[in-house]
CSV table of C-alpha atoms in Angstrom, one decimal:
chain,number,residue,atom,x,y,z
A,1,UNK,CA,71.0,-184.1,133.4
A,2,UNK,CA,67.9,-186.4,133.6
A,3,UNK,CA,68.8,-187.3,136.7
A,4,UNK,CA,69.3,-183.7,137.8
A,5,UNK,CA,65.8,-182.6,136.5
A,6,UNK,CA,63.9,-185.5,138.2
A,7,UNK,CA,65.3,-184.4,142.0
A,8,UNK,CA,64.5,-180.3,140.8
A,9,UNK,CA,60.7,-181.1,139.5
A,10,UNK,CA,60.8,-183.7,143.1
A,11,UNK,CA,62.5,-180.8,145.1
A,12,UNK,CA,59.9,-178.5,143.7
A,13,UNK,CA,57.0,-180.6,144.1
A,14,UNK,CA,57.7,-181.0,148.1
A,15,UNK,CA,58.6,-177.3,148.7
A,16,UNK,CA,55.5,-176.3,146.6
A,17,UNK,CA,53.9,-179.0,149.2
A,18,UNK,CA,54.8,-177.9,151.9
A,19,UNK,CA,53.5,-173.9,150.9
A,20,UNK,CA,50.5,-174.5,150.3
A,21,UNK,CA,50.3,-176.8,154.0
A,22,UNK,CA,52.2,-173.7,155.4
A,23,UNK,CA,49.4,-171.4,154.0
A,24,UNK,CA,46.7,-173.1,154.7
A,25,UNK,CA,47.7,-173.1,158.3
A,26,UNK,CA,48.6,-169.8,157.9
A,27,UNK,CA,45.1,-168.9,156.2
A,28,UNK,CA,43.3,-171.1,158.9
A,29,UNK,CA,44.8,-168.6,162.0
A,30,UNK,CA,43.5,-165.6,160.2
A,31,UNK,CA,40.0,-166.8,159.0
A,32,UNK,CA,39.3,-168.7,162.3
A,33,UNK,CA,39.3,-165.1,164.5
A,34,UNK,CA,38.0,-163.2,161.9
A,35,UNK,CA,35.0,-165.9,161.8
A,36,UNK,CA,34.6,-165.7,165.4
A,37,UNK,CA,34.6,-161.6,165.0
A,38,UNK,CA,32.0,-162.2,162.5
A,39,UNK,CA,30.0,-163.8,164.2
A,40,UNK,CA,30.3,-162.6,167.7
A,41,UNK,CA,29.6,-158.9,165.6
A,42,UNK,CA,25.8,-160.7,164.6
A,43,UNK,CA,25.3,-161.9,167.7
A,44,UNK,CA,25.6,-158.8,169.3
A,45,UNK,CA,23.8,-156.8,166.4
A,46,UNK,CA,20.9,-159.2,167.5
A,47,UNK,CA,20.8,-158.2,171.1
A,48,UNK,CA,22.3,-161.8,172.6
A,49,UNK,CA,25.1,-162.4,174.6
A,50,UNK,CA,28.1,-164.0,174.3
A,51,UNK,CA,31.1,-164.9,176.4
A,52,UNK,CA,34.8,-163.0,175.7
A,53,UNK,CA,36.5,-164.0,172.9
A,54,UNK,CA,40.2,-165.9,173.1
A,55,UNK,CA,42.9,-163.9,172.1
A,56,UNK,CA,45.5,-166.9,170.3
A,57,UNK,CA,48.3,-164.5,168.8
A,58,UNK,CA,49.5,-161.2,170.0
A,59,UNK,CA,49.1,-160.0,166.2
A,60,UNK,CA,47.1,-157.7,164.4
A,61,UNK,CA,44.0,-159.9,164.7
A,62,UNK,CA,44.7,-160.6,168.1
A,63,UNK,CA,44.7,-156.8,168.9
A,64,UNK,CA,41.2,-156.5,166.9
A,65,UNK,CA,40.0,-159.5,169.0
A,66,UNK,CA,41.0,-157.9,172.4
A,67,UNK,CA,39.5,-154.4,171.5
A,68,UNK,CA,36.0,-156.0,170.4
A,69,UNK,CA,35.9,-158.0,173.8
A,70,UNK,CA,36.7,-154.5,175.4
A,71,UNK,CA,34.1,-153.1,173.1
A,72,UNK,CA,31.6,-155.2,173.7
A,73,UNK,CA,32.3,-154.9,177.8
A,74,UNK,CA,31.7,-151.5,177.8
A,75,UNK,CA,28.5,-151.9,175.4
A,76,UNK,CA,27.5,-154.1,177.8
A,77,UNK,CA,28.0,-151.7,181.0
A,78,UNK,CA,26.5,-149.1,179.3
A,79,UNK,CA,23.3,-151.0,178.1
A,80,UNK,CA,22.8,-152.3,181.8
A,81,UNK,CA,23.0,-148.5,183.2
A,82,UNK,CA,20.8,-147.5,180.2
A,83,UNK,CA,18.0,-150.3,181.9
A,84,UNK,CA,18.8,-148.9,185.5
A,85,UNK,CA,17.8,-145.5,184.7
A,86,UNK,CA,15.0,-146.9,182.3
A,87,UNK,CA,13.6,-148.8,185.1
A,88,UNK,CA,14.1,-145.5,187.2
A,89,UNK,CA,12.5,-143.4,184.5
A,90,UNK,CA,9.4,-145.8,184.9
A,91,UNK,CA,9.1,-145.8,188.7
A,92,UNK,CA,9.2,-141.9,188.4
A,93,UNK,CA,6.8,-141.9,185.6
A,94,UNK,CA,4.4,-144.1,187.3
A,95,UNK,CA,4.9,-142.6,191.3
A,96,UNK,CA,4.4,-138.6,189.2
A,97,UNK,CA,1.3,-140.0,187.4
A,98,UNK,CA,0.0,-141.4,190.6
A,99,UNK,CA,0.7,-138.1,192.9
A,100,UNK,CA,-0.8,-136.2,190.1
A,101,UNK,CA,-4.1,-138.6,189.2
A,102,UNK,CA,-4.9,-137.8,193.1
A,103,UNK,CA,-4.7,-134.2,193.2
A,104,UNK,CA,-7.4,-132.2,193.7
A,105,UNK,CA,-5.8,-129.5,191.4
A,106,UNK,CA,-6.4,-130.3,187.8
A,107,UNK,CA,-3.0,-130.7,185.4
A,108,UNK,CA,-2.7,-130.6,182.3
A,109,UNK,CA,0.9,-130.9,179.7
A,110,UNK,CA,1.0,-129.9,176.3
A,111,UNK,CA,3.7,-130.0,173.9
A,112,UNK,CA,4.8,-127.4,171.7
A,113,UNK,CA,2.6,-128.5,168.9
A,114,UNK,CA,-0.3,-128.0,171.7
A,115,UNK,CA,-1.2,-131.4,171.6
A,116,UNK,CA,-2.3,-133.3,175.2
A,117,UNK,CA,0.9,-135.1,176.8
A,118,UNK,CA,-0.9,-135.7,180.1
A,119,UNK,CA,-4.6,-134.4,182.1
A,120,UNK,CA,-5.3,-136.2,184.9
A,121,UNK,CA,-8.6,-137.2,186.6
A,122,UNK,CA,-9.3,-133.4,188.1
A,123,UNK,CA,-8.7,-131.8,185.5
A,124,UNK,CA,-11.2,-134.3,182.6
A,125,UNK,CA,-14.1,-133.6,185.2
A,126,UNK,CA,-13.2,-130.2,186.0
A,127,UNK,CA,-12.9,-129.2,181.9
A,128,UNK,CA,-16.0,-131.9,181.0
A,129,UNK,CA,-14.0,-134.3,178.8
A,130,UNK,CA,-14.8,-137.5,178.3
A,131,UNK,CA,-13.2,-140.9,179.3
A,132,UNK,CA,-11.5,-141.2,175.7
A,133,UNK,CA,-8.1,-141.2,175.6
A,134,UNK,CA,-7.4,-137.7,174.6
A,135,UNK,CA,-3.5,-138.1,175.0
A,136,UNK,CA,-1.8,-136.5,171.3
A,137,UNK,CA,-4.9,-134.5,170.5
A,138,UNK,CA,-4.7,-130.7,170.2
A,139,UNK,CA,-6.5,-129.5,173.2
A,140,UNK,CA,-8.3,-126.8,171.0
A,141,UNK,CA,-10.0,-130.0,169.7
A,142,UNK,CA,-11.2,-131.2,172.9
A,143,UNK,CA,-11.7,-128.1,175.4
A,144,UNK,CA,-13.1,-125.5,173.0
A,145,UNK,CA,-12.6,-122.5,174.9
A,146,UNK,CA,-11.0,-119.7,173.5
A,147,UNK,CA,-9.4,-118.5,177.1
A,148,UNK,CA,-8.1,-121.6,177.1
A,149,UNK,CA,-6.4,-121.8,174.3
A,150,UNK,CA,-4.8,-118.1,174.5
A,151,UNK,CA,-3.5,-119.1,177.8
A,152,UNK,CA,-2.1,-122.1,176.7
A,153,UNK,CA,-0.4,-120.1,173.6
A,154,UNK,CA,0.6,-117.7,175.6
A,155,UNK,CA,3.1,-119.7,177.9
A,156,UNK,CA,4.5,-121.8,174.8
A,157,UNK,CA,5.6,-118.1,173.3
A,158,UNK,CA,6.9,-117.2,176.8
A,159,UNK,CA,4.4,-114.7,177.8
A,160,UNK,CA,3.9,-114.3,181.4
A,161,UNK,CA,0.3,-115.5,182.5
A,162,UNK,CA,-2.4,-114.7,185.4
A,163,UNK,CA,-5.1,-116.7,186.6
A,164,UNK,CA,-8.1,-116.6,184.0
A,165,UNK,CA,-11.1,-117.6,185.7
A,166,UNK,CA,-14.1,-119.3,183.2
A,167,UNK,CA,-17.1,-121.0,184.0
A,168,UNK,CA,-17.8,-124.3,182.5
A,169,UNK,CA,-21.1,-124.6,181.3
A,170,UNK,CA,-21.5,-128.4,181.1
A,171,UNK,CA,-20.2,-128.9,184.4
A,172,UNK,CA,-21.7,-125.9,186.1
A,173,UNK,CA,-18.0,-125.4,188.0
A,174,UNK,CA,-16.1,-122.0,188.2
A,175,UNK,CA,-12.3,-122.5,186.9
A,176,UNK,CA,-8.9,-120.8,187.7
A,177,UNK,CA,-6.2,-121.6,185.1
A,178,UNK,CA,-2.6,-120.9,185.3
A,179,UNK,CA,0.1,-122.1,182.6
A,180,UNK,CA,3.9,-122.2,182.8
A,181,UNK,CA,6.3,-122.6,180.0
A,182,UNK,CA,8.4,-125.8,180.5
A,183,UNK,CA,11.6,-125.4,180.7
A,184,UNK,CA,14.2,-126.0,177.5
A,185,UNK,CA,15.1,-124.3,174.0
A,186,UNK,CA,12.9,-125.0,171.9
A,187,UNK,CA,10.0,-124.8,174.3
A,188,UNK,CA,9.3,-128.4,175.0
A,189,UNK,CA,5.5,-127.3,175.8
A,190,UNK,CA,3.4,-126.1,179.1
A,191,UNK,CA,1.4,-127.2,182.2
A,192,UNK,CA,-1.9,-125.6,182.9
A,193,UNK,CA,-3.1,-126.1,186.9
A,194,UNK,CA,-6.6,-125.8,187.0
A,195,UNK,CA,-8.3,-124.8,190.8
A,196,UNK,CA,-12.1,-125.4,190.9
A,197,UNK,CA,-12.7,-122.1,193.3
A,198,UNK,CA,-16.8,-122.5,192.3
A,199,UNK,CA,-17.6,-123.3,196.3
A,200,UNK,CA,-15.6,-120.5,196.7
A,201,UNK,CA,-16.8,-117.9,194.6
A,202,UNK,CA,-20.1,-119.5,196.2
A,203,UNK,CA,-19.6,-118.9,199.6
A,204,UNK,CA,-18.1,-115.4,198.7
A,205,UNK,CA,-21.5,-114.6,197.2
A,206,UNK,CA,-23.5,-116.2,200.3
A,207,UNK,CA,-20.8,-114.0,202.6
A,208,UNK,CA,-21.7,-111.0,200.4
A,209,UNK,CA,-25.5,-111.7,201.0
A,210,UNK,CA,-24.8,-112.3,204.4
A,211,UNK,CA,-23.3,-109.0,205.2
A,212,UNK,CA,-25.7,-107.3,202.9
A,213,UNK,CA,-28.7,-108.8,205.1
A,214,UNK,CA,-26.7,-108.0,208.0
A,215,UNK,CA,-26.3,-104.4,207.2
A,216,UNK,CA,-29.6,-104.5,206.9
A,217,UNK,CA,-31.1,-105.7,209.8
A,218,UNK,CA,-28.7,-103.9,212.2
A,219,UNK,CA,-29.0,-100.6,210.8
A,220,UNK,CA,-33.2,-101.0,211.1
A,221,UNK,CA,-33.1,-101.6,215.0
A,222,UNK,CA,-30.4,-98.6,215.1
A,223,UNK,CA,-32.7,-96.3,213.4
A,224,UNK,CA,-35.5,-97.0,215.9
A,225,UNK,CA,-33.0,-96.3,218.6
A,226,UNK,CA,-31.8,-93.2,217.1
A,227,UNK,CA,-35.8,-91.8,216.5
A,228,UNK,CA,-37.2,-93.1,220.1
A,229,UNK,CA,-34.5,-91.3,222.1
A,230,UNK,CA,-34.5,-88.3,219.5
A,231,UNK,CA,-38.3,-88.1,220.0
A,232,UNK,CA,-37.9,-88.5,223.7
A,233,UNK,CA,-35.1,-86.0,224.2
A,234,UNK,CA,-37.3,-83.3,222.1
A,235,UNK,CA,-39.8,-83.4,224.9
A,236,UNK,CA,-41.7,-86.3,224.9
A,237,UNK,CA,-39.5,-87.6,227.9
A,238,UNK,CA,-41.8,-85.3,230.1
A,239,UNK,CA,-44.9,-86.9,229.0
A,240,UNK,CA,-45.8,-90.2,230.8
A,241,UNK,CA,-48.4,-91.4,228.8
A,242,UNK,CA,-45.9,-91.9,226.0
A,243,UNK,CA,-42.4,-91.8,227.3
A,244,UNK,CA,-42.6,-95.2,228.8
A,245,UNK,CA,-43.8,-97.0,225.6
A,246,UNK,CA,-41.0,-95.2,223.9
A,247,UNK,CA,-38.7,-96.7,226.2
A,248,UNK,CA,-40.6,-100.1,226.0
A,249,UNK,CA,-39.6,-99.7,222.1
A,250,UNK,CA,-36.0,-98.6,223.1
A,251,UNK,CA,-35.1,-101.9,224.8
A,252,UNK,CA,-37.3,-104.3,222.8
A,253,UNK,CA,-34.9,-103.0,219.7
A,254,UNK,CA,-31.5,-102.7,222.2
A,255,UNK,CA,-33.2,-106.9,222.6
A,256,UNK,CA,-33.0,-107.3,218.8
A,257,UNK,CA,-29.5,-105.6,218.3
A,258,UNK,CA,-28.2,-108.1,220.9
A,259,UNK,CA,-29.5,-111.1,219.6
A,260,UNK,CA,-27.8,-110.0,216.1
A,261,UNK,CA,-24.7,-109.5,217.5
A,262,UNK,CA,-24.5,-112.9,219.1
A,263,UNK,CA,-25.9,-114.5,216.0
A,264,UNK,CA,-22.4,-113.0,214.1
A,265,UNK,CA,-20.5,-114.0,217.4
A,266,UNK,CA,-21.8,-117.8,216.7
A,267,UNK,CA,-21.1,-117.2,213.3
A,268,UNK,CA,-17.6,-116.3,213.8
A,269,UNK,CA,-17.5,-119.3,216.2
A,270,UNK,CA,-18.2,-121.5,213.8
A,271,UNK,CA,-16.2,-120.1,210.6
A,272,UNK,CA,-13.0,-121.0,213.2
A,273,UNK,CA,-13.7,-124.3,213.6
A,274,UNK,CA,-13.0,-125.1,217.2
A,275,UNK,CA,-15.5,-125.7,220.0
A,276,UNK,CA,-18.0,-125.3,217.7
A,277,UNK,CA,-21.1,-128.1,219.3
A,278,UNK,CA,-21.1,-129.3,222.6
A,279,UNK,CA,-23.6,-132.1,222.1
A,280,UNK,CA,-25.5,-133.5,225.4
A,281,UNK,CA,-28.8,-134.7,226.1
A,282,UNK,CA,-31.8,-132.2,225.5
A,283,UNK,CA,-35.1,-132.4,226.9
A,284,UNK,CA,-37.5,-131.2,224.0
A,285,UNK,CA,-40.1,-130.0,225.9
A,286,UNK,CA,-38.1,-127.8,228.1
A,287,UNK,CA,-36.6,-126.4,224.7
A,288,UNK,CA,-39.6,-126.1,223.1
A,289,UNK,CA,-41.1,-124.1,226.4
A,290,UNK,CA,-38.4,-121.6,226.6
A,291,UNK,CA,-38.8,-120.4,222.6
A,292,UNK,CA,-42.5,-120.0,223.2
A,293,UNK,CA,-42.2,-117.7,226.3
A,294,UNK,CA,-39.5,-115.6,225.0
A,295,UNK,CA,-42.1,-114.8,221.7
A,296,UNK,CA,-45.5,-115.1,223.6
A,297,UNK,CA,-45.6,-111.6,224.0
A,298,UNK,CA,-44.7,-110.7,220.9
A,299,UNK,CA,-47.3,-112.7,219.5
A,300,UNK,CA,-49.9,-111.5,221.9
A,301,UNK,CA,-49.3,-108.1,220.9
A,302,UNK,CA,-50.4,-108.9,217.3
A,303,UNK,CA,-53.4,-110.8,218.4
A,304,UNK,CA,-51.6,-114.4,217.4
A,305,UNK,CA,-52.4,-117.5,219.0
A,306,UNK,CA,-48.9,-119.4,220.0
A,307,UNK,CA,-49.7,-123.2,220.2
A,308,UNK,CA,-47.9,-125.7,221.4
A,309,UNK,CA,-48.6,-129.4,221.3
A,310,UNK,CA,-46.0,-131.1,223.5
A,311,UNK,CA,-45.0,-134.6,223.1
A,312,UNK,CA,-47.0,-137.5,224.3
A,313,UNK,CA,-43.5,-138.7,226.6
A,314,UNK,CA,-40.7,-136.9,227.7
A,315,UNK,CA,-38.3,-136.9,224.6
A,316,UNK,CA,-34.6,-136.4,225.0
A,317,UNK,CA,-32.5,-135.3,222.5
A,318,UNK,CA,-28.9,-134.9,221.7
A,319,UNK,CA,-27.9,-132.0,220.4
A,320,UNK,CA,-26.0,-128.8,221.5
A,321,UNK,CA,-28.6,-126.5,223.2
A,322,UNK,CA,-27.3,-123.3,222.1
A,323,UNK,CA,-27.9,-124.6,218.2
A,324,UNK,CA,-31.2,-126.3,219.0
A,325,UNK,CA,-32.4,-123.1,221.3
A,326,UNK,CA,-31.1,-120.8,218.5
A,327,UNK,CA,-33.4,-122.9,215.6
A,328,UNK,CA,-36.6,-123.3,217.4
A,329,UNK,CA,-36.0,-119.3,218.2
A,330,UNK,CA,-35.6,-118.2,214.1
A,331,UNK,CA,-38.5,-120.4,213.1
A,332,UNK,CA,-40.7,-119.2,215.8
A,333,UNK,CA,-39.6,-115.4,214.9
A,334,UNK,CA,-39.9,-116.3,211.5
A,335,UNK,CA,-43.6,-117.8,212.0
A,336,UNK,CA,-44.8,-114.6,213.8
A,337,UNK,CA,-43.1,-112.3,211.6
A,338,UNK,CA,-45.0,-113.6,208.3
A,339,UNK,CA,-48.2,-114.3,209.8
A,340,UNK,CA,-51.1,-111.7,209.6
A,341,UNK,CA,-52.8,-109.8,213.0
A,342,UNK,CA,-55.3,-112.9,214.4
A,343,UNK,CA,-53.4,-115.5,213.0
A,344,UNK,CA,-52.0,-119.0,214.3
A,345,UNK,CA,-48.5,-120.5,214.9
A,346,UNK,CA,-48.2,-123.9,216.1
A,347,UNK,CA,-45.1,-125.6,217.4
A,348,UNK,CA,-45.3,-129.7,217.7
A,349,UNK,CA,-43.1,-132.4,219.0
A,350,UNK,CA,-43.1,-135.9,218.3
A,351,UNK,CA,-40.8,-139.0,218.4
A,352,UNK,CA,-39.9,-141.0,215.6
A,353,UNK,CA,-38.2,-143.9,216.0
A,354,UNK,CA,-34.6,-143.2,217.0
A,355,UNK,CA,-35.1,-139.5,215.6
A,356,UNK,CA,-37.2,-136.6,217.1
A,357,UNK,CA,-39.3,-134.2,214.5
A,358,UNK,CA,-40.2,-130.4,215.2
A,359,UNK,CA,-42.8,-128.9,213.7
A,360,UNK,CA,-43.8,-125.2,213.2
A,361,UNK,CA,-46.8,-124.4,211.6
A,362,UNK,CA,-48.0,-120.9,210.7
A,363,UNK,CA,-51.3,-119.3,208.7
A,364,UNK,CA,-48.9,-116.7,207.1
């Protein structure tokens, strides 16, 4: 019996052994991949990299180990496509700001909360704002316009929106504003274009002025027309100590009609842009001759002495003759027409340096 209990407690002591060898072995091949998982899992929680792990059994753990690796390859695909469109997204952020920083056009993006996404360089002069970043402030803080603001409300709401036209005090500029609602549910926010139209508006007032004055002077040389030949055709016709000065006054205004024609045919020569100066050399004296004669008798019939000092040498300019001719002619007019009877108008010529200088002088 003693005999027989010593080889059951020896028996027992070797099987009990060789368990606990077997299960540590057994314990190491599940601890060792679920390590690696582990750490592999922290690893990639902290944004490193790490290369595919083994795959020893083709058990459960082995299973887990092969879908983290395919996990973590698609993780990985994904995060490289994420930085190819990031670095996209950049580019196309950086080339819109660019094309936009150069317009002429002024742009403006606001969120739904009205706050400034984006103005670029047109649009801070054209609204007066200063160089501060103003990007995430509410652009009732900043522009302080009423028209403005309704504008920009307006097109968040969805409400359909003309060109408002404001003048800017600060910056002495006319402004046409047009916002559009971005596109998306909930309204992501709006762009305002902004058009500085004050050389516009400013030319349409000179053009205004222009045809006013126009009016103006061609209906004056009409009317004298009109009452010569109406006073000549009632009789006076047959009288010859008048009818010839009547006629005298018909052409000298017929004169006068022409020359306002071809000043709105120049005009409209140069409005199109093409052929508009045809620059050669001038001789100033010659110039300078021909607008005299063509107003001496004009000023000899008001008593008014038309000098002219000429230049010391024979000055050549460049210049288109037509223009040059068609200057010396308004200021001459212009000198004789606001000087009294018995006055003085003097034209003078003189070099200096590589320029030439024209002078008219009157007592008006």
């Amino acid at each position: 019996v003693e005999s027989t209990r010593r080889l059951v407690a020896g028996f027992a002591a070797a099987v009990c052994f060789a368990a606990i060898l077997v299960a540590a072995w057994i314990a190491r091949g599940i601890s060792r991949p679920l390590r690696m998982l582990t750490d592999a899992a922290h690893r990639v929680s902290a944004g490193e990299s790490y290369e595919a792990l083994p795959v020893a059994s083709a058990n459960e753990i082995g299973a887990l180990v092969e879908a983290f690796n395919t996990m973590h390859r698609h993780q990985v695909d994904r995060i490289a496509e994420l930085e190819t469109q990031g670095r996209k997204l950049e580019e196309n952020r950086e080339l819109l700001s660019t094309v936009l920083g150069g317009m002429i056009e002024g742009v403006i993006a606001v969120d739904q909360r009205e706050r400034i996404l984006f103005a670029n360089r047109s649009a801070r002069y054209m609204l007066d704002l200063s160089n501060a970043d103003i990007v995430g402030r509410p652009i009732w803080e900043l522009v302080r316009n009423q028209k403005i603001v309704e504008v920009t409300r307006n097109a968040l709401v969805g409400r359909d929106n003309v060109p408002v036209e404001l003048q800017i005090p600060r910056a002495q500029t006319v402004v046409a504003i047009l916002a559009s609602r971005l596109p998306g549910a909930p309204c992501p926010g709006a762009v305002l274009v902004l058009h500085d139209v004050t050389d516009l508006r400013r030319l349409e007032r000179l053009r205004h002025e222009f045809v006013s004055n126009v009016s103006h002077e061609l209906k004056t040389p009409l009317a004298s027309i009109q009452a010569y030949t109406e006073t000549l055709l009632s009789g006076a016709i047959d009288d010859p100590t008048h009818n010839k000065a009547f006629l005298t006054r018909i052409d000298e205004q017929a004169e006068r009609l022409h020359k306002l024609i071809l000043d709105l045919l120049r005009l409209a020569r140069i409005e199109s842009g093409k052929d508009v100066f045809e620059v050669v050399a001038v001789p100033l004296a010659k110039a300078v001759d021909v607008s005299v004669e063509a107003y001496d008798a004009v000023a000899r019939a008001r008593r008014i002495t038309l000098d002219v000092e000429p230049p010391s040498d024979n000055i050549r300019v460049k210049a288109d003759a037509d223009g040059l001719q068609t200057a010396l002619d308004n200021l001459i007019d212009n000198a004789i027409k606001y000087t009294r009877d018995g006055g003085c108008v003097t034209v003078r010529c003189a070099s200096e340096w590589q320029f030439a200088r024209i002078e008219v002088e009157d007592t008006g």
